[in-house]
XYZ file of C-alpha atoms in Angstrom:
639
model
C -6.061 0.279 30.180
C -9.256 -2.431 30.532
C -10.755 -3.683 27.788
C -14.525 -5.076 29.145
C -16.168 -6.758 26.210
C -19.564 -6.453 27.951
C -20.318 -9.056 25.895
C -24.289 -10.603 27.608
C -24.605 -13.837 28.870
C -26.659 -16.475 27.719
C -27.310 -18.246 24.825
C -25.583 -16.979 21.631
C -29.071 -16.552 19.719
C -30.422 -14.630 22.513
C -27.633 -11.989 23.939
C -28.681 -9.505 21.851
C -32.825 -9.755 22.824
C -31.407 -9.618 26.197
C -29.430 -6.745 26.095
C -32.008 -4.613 24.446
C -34.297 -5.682 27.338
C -31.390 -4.489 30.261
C -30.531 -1.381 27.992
C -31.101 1.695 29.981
C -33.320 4.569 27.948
C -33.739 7.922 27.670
C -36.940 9.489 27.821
C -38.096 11.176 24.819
C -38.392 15.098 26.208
C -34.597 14.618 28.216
C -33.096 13.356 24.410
C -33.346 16.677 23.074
C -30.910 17.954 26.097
C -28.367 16.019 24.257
C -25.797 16.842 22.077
C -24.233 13.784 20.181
C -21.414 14.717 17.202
C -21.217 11.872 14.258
C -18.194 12.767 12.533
C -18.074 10.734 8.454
C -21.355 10.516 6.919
C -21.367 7.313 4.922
C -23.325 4.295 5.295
C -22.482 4.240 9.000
C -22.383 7.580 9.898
C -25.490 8.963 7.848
C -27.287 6.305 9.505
C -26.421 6.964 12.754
C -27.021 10.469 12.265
C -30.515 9.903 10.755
C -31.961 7.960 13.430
C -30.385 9.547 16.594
C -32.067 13.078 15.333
C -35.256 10.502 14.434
C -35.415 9.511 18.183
C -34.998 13.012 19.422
C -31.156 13.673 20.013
C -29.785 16.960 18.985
C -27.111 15.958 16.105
C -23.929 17.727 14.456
C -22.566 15.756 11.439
C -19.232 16.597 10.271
C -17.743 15.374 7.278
C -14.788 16.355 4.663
C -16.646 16.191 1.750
C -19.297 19.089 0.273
C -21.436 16.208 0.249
C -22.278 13.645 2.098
C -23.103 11.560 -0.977
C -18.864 11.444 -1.778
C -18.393 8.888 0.975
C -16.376 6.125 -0.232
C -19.429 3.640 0.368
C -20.671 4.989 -2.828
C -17.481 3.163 -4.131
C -18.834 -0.609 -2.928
C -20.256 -2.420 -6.235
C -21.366 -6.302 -5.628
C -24.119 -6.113 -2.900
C -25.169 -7.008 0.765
C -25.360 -9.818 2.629
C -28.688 -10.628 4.312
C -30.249 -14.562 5.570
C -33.612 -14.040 3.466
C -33.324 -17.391 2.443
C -35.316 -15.904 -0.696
C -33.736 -18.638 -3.370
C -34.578 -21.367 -0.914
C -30.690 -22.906 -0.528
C -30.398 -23.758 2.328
C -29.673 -20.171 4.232
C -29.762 -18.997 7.845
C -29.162 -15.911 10.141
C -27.011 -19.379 12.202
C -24.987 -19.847 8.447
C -24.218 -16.094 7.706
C -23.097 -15.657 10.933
C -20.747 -18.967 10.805
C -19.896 -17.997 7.268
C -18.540 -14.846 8.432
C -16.939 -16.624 11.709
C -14.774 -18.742 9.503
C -13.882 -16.570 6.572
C -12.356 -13.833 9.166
C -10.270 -17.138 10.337
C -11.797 -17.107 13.428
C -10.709 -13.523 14.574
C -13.809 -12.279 15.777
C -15.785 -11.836 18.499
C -18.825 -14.502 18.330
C -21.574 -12.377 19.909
C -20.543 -9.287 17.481
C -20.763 -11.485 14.101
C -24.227 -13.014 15.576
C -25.638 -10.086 16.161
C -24.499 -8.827 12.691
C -26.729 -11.833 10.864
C -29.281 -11.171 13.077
C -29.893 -7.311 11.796
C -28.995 -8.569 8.050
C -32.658 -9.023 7.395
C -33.866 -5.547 8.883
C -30.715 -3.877 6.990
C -33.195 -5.132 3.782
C -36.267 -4.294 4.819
C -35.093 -1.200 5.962
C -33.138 -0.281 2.602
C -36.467 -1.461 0.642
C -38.563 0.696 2.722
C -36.467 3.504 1.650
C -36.960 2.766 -2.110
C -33.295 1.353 -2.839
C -33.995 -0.404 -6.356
C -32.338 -3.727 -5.488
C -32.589 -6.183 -8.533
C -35.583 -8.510 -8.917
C -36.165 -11.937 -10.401
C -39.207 -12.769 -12.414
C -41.754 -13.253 -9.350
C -41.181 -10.183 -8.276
C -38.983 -10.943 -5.310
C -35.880 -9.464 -4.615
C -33.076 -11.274 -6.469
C -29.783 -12.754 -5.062
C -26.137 -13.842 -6.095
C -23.046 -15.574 -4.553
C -20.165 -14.055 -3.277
C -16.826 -15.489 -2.183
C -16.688 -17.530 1.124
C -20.615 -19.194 0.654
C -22.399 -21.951 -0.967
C -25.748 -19.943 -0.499
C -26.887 -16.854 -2.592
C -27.572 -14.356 -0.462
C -26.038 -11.586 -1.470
C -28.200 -8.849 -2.553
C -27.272 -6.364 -5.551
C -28.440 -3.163 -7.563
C -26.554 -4.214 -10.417
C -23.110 -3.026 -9.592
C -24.129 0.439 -8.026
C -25.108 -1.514 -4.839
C -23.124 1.129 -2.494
C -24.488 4.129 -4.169
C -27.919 3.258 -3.948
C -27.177 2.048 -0.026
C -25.606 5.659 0.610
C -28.944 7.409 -1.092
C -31.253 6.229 0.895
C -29.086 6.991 4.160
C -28.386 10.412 2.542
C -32.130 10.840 2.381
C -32.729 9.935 5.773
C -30.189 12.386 6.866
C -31.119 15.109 5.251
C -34.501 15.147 6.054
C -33.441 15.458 9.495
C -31.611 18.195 8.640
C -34.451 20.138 6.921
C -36.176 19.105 9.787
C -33.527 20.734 12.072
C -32.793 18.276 14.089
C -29.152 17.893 12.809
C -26.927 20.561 12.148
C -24.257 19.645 8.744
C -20.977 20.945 8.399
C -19.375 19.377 5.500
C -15.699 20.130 4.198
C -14.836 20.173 7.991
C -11.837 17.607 9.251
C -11.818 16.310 12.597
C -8.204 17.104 14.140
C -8.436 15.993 17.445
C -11.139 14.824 20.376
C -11.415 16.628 23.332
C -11.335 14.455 26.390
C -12.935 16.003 30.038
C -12.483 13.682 32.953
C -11.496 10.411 30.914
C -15.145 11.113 28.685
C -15.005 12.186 24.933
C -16.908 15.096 25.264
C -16.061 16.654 21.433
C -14.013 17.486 18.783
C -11.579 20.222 16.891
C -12.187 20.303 13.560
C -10.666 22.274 10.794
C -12.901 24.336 7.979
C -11.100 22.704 4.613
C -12.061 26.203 2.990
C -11.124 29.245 5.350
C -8.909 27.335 6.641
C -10.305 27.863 10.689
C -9.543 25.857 13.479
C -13.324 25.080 15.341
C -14.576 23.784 18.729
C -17.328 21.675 18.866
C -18.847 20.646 22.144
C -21.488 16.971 22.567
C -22.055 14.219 25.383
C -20.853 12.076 23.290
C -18.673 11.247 19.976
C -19.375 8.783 16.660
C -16.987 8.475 14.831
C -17.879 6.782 11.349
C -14.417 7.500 9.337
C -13.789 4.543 7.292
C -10.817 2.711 6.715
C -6.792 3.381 6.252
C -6.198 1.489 3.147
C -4.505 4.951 2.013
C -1.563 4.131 3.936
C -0.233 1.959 1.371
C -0.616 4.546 -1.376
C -1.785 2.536 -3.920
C -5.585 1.187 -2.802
C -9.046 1.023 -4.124
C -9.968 3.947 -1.460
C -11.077 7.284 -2.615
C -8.095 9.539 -2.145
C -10.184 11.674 0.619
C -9.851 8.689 2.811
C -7.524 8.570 5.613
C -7.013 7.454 9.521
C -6.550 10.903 10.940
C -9.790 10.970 13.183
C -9.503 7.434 14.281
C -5.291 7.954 15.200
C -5.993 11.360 16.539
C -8.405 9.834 19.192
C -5.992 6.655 19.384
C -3.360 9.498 21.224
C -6.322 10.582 23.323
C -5.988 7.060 24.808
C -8.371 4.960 22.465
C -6.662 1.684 21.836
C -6.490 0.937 17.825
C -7.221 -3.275 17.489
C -5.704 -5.345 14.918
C -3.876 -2.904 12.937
C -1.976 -5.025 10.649
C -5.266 -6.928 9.615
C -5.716 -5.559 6.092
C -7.670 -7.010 3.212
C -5.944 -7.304 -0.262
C -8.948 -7.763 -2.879
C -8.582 -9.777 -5.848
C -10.175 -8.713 -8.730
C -8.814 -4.870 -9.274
C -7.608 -3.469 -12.361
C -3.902 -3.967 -12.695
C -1.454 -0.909 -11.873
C -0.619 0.601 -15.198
C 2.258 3.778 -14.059
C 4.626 4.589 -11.754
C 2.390 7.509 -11.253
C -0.717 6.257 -11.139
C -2.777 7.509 -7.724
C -5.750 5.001 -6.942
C -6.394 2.021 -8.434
C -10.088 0.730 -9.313
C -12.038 -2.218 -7.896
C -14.202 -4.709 -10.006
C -16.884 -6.283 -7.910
C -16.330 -9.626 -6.463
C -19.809 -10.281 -7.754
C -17.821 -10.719 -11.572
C -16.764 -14.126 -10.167
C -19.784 -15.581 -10.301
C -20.033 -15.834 -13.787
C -16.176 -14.971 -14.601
C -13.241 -17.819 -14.790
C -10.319 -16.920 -12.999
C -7.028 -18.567 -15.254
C -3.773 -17.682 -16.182
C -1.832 -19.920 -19.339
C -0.464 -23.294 -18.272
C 2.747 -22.544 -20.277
C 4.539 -19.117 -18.506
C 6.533 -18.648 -21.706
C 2.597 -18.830 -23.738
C 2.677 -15.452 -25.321
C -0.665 -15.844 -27.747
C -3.624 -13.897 -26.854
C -5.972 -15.165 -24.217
C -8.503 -16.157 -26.675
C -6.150 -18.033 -28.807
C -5.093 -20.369 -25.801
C -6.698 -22.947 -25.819
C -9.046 -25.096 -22.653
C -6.274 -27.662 -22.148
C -3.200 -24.851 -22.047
C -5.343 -22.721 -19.446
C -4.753 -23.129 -15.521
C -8.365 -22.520 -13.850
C -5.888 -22.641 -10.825
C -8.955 -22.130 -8.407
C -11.555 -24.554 -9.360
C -8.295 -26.921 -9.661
C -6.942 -26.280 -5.940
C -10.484 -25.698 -4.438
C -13.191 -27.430 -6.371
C -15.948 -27.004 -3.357
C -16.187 -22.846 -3.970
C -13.794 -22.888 -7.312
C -13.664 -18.967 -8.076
C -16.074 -18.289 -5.387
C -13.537 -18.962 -2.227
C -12.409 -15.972 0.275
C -10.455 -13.175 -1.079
C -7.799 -13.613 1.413
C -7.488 -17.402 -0.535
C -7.838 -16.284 -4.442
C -5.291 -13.128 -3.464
C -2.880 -14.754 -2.629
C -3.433 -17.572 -4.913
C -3.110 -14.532 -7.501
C 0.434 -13.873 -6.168
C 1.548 -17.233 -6.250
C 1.140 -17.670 -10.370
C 2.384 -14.638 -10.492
C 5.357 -15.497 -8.714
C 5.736 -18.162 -10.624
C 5.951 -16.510 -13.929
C 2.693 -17.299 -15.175
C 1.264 -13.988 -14.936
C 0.194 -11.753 -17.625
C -0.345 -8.611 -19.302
C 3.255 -6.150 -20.100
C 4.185 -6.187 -16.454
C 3.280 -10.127 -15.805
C 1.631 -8.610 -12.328
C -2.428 -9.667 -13.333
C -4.154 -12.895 -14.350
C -7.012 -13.060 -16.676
C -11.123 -12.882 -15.305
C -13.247 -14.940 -18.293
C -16.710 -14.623 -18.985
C -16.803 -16.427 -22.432
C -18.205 -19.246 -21.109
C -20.954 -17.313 -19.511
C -21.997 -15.283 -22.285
C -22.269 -18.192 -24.413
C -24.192 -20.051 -21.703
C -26.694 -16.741 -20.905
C -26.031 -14.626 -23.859
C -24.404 -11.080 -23.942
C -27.676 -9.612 -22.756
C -28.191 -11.509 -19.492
C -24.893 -10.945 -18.495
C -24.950 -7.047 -19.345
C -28.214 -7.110 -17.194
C -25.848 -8.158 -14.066
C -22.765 -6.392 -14.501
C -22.866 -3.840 -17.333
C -21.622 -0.655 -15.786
C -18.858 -2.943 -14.467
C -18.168 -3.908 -17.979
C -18.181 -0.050 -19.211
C -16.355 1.029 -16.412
C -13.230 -1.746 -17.310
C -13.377 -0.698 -21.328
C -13.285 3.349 -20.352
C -10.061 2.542 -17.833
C -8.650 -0.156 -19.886
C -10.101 0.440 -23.187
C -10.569 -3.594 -23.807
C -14.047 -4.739 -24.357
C -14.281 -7.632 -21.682
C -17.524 -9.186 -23.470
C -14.581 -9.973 -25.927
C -11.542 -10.850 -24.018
C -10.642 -11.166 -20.763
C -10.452 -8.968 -18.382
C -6.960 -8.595 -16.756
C -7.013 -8.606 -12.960
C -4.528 -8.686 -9.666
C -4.769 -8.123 -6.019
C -5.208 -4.388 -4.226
C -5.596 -2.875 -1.169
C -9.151 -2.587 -0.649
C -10.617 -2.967 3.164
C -8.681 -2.871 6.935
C -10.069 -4.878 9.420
C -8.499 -3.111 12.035
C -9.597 0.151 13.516
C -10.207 1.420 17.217
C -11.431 -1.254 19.866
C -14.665 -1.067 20.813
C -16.991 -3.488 22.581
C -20.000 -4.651 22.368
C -22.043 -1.981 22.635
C -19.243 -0.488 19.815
C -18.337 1.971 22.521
C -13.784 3.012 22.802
C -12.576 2.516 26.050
C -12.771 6.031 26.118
C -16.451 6.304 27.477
C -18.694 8.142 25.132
C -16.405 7.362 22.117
C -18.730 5.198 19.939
C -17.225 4.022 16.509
C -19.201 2.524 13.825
C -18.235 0.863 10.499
C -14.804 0.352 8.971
C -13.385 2.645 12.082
C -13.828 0.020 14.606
C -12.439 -3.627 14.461
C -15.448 -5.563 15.661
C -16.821 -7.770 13.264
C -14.417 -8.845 10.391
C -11.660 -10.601 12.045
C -8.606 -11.484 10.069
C -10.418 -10.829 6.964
C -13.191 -9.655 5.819
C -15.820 -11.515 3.418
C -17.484 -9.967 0.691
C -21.003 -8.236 0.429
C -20.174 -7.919 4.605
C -19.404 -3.950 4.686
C -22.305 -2.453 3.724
C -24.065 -4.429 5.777
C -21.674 -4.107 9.142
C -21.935 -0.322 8.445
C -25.696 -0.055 8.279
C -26.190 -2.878 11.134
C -24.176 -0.501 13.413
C -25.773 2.774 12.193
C -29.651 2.114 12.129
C -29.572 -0.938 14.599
C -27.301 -0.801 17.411
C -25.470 2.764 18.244
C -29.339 4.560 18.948
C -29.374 1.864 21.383
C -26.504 2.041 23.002
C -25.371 5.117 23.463
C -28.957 5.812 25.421
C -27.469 3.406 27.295
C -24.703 5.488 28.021
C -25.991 8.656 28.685
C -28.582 7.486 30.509
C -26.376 6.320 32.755
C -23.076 8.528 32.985
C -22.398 11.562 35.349
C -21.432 14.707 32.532
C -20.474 17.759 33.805
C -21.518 20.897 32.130
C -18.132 21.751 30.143
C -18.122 24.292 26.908
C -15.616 24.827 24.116
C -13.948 27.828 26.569
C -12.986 24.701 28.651
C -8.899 24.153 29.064
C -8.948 20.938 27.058
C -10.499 22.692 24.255
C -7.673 25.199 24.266
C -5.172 22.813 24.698
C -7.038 20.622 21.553
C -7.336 23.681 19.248
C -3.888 24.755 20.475
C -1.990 21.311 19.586
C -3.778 21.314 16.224
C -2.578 25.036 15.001
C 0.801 23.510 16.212
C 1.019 20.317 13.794
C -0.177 22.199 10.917
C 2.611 25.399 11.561
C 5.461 22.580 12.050
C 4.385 21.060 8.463
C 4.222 24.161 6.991
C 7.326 25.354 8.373
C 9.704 22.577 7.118
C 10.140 23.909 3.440
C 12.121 21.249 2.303
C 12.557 19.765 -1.156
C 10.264 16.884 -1.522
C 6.792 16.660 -2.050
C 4.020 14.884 0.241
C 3.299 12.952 -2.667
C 6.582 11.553 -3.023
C 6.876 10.805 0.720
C 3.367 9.078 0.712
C 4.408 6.992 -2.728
C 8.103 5.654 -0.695
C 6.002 4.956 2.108
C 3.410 2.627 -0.105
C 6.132 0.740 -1.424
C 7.532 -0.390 1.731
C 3.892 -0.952 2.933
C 3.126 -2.860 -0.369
C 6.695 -4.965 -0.438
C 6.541 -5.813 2.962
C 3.323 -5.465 4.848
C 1.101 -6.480 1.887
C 0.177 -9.643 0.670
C 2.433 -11.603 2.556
C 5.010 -10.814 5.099
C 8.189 -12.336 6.876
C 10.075 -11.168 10.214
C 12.976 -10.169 8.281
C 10.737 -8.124 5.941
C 8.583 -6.973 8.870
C 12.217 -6.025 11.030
C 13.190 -4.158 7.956
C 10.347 -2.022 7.235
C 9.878 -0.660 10.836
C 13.332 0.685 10.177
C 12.500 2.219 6.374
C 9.640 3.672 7.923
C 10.859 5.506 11.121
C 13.812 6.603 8.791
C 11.330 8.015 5.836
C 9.298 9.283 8.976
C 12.201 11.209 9.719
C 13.324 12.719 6.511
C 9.540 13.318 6.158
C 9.853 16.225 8.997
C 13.194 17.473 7.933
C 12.228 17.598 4.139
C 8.572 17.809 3.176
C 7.696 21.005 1.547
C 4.279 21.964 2.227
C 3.698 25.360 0.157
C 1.025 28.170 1.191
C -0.054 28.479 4.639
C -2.901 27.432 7.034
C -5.451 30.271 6.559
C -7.193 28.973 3.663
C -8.110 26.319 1.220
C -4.759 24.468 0.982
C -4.923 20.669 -0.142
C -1.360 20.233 0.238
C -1.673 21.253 3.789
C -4.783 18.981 4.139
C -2.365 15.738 2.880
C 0.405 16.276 4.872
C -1.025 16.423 8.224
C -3.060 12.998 6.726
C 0.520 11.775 5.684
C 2.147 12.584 9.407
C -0.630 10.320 10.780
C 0.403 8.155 8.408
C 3.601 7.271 9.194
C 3.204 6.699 12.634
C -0.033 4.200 11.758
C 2.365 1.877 9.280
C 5.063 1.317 11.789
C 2.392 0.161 14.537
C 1.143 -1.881 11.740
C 4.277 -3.448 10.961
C 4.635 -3.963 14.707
C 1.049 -5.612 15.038
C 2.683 -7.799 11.761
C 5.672 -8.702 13.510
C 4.688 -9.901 17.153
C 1.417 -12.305 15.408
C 3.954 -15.211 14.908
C 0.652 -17.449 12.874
C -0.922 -16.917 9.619
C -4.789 -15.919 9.865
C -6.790 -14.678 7.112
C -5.746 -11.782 5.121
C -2.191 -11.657 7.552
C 0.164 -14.291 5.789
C 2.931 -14.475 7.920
C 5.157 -16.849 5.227
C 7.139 -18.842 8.254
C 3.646 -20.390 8.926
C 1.933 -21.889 5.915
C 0.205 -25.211 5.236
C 2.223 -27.952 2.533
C -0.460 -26.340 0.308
C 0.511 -22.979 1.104
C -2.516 -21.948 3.298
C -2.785 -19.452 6.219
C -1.603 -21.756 9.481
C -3.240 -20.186 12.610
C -1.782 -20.716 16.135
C -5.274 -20.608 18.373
C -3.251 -21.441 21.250
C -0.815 -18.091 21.602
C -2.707 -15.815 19.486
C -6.783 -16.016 19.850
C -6.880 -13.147 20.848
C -7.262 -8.833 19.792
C -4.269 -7.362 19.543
C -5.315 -3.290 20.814
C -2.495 -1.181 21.064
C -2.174 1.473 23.418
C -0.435 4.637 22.786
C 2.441 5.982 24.360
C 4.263 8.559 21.954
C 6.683 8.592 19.223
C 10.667 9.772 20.064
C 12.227 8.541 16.983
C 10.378 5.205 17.551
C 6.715 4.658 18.138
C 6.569 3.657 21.605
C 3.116 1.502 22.494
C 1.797 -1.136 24.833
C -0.012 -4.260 23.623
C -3.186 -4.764 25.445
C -4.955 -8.530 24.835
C -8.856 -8.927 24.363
C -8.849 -12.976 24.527
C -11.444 -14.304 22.175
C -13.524 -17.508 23.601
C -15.397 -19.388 20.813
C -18.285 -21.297 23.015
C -20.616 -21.656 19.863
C -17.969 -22.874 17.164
C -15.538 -25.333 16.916
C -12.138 -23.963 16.029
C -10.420 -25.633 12.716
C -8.247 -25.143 9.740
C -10.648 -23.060 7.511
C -11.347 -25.215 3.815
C -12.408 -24.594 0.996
C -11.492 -27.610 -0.938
């Protein structure tokens, strides 16, 4: 396997410029000769979709909801970063993309993340142009806010609906290509497999969620804009829908998956409240602007949070980092969650949450102001948790919420399987070791609207495709291996649910490759896991059969995928021997308890090749080194 960056020369400012000068094109009456699949229509995928049928392309969009509009980027709350520079403090496209550089602990490629702050400001225009009712100040420009990991506002919002309003105005664009008929949309389909002629992706198998069909779908090339695989731990801020199985299933086509084990743990979720509980729910990072993150100075302090005193509270991050306070990286304040916690200062019943503030806000802005920036936040907390945060705290702890990790791509966010492109959370590119906030909305639309129409004319401009259909032998073989995993679920009949399986298999994720992990912890849960995988195929009991809508069908095969995705995680965990953003290997940690990197062993993508699972997942480590030629390379503070 050979990972090529294609990363352009030159200076950092300007390899971008210069590749869309040496970009080859594709003539606007030979586009329409080309078939291009997007499978995941969310913020990256919609986009994608919108402006390849725009520039001509004949487009298929496949995704496993009814409507496109269910993507989990209708989930993101807090807002986008751009460098508008609109509040006049000091911003830059240079400071959002160092900003970013730094709080992903130096884990990223430079040219990616520059490019990234370079598109910021189109992302804006673009969304504005679109009518996307981003919040305002008084002069009538568009208004800003901080968000963890700056000292500039530049994040900006629509309220706390930010993601929603993002996803509309893609959704629009998309669909007016498809009235048009320029893209064909096949929701409640789920990609099982790609199809892979003469080492190209040259399409997909996809199953119809309601009949229950197995379907061939022939392009020149493949998108794939699937999201994230938070889900693996169970318990995550994800919608339930989301899942890795279009990402793995191309990884055992040969696509190397990057930086598994990078996952980010958010901070400010509501607490779990049951054994049985199935999701959990985010609250914005944009509530620490004006919130105070504390927890009672006394862990035996059992009086209610109002009745504790200012001396007898522990504002343990404006203590430990007064330069950001409760503004510093979520990778910092989640594990600085944990920490109290483990200490026995946490609180609520279970002791597992500390308290978010905003008393002092409201009596420095008044109730109003602060209901103007976060009110359906507010309702959203009282209907889940039925306390009224503009009177007490809120109560708040650490949950899976983003993965850095996905398939490797390069620069032009092509797989090394040619014609693969993957946009969004799916590929690894930008993030690093952990991602900062307002960033995903804004990597998913950067990738979408600004860089895949470019580069994949690039790629077929240039490439040598056979004419192949769906009658081809690797179809068969595809659609054939498909029906095959689904009749080996389906024909276990065992006692235990997929649920249950899915639940043990969180809580070794969670307890051992969550917040924080150790080589003994690591060693252990590679062994939990390929034993669970194992009673998995022996035990599960999938009822019905494959011929129609079946959901339990639907989350097993999800589940297979899986198990084999946590023990390469684990794996990923367990040969990093450093600390780096949201990884927290606890053998290497600061005095003070901060993430100690080792640049000199471990600067480098981790991309995993895969090689087949007898009893064990069996994989080759492939290494993309990172060189930093615009940044100096230092312990990351935020003190």
């Amino acid at each position: 396997m050979k990972l090529e960056s294609n990363v352009p020369s030159g200076p950092l400012e300007e390899k971008w410029s210069r590749h869309l000068k040496d970009l080859k094109l594709v003539a606007p009456n030979n586009k329409r000769k080309y078939k291009v699949i997007v499978v995941g229509t969310g913020l990256a995928g919609a986009s994608a979709a919108s402006s390849l049928a725009e520039l001509g392309y004949e487009v298929s969009t496949f995704c496993i909801q009814d409507s496109a509009r269910r993507a989990h980027s209708i989930a993101a709350q807090g807002g986008i970063n751009a460098a508008k520079n609109y509040p006049n403090d000091g911003d830059s496209v240079w400071r959002l993309f160092y900003d970013t550089i730094k709080g992903g602990d130096y884990r990223s490629r430079e040219a990616n993340v520059y490019r990234l702050a370079q598109n910021s400001n189109s992302i804006i225009d673009q969304a504005v142009a679109q009518g996307v009712p981003f919040a305002r100040e008084y002069g009538g420009l568009l208004d800003n806010r901080s968000f963890g990991g700056a000292q500039v506002s530049r994040t900006f919002y629509a309220r706390g609906q930010t993601g929603q309003q993002l996803l509309l105005g893609a959704y629009q664009s998309m669909m007016r290509q498809v009235h048009a008929g320029n893209i064909k949309n096949y929701p409640r389909h789920e990609m099982l497999d790609l199809v892979v002629i003469d080492g190209k992706a040259r399409g997909i198998i996809t199953r119809n969620l309601v009949d229950g069909s197995i379907n061939r779908w022939q392009a020149d090339a493949v998108v794939l804009c699937t999201g994230g695989y938070g889900n693996v731990f169970y318990l995550s801020t994800n919608a339930k829908n989301s899942n890795v199985t279009a990402a793995w299933r191309c990884h055992k086509r040969g696509a190397a998956f990057a930086n598994p084990c990078m996952v980010q743990i958010h901070p400010t979720c509501i607490p779990v409240s049951g054994d049985y509980q199935s999701k959990l729910t985010l609250m914005s990072e944009s509530l620490r602007n004006d919130g105070r993150v504390w927890v009672p100075r006394d862990p035996e302090d059992s009086r209610k949070p109002n009745d504790i005193p200012e001396e007898d509270r522990y504002y343990y991050l404006e203590e430990k980092y007064p330069s950001f306070g409760n503004l510093v990286p979520r990778d910092v304040a989640s594990r600085n969650a944990k920490m109290v916690t483990d200490d026995g200062m946490g609180v609520g019943e279970t002791g597992l949450a500390v308290y978010l503030d905003f008393r002092d806000a409201i009596k420095r802005e008044g109730k109003e102001a602060i209901a103007a920036k976060y009110g359906n936040l507010f309702d959203m907390y009282q209907n889940i948790t039925d306390d009224n945060p503009y009177e007490t705290p809120m109560r708040i702890f650490p949950a899976v919420h983003y993965t850095m990790g996905g398939l490797w791509v390069d620069y032009n966010l092509m797989s090394n399987i040619p014609g693969l492109f993957v946009a969004g959370e799916a590929n690894f590119s930008d993030h690093g070791a952990n991602r900062l906030g307002a960033s995903a909305l804004m990597q998913g639309l950067s990738d979408g609207y600004f860089i895949v129409p470019y580069t994949i004319g690039n790629y077929l401009a240039d490439v040598d495709l056979t004419k192949v259909t769906t009658e081809h032998d690797a179809f068969s073989e595809a659609a054939s291996s498909s029906s095959e995993t689904l009749d080996k679920l389906l024909s276990v009949n065992g006692d235990k649910t997929v649920v249950e399986f899915h639940r043990e298999l969180g809580k070794i994720m969670w307890d051992k490759v969550g917040i924080s992990r150790s080589k003994e912890g690591l060693e252990e849960a590679i062994e939990e896991i390929r034993a669970l995988r194992d009673e998995f195929y022996e035990n599960v009991r999938v009822p019905g059969d494959a011929t129609y809508y079946n959901k339990y069908l639907e989350f097993a095969h999800r589940v297979a995928d899986f198990f084999e995705l946590a023990e390469l995680m684990a794996v990923d965990a367990l040969d990093r021997d450093e600390s780096c953003g949201c990884h927290l290997r606890e053998e290497y940690q600061t005095e003070e308890g901060e993430a100690l990197r080792n640049d000199d062993e471990f600067s480098y993508v981790s991309a995993w090749e895969y090689g087949g699972v007898n009893g064990k997942l069996n994989t080759t480590l492939h290494k993309e080194p990172l060189e930093f030629e615009f940044v100096e390379l230092k312990q990351r503070s935020y003190k």
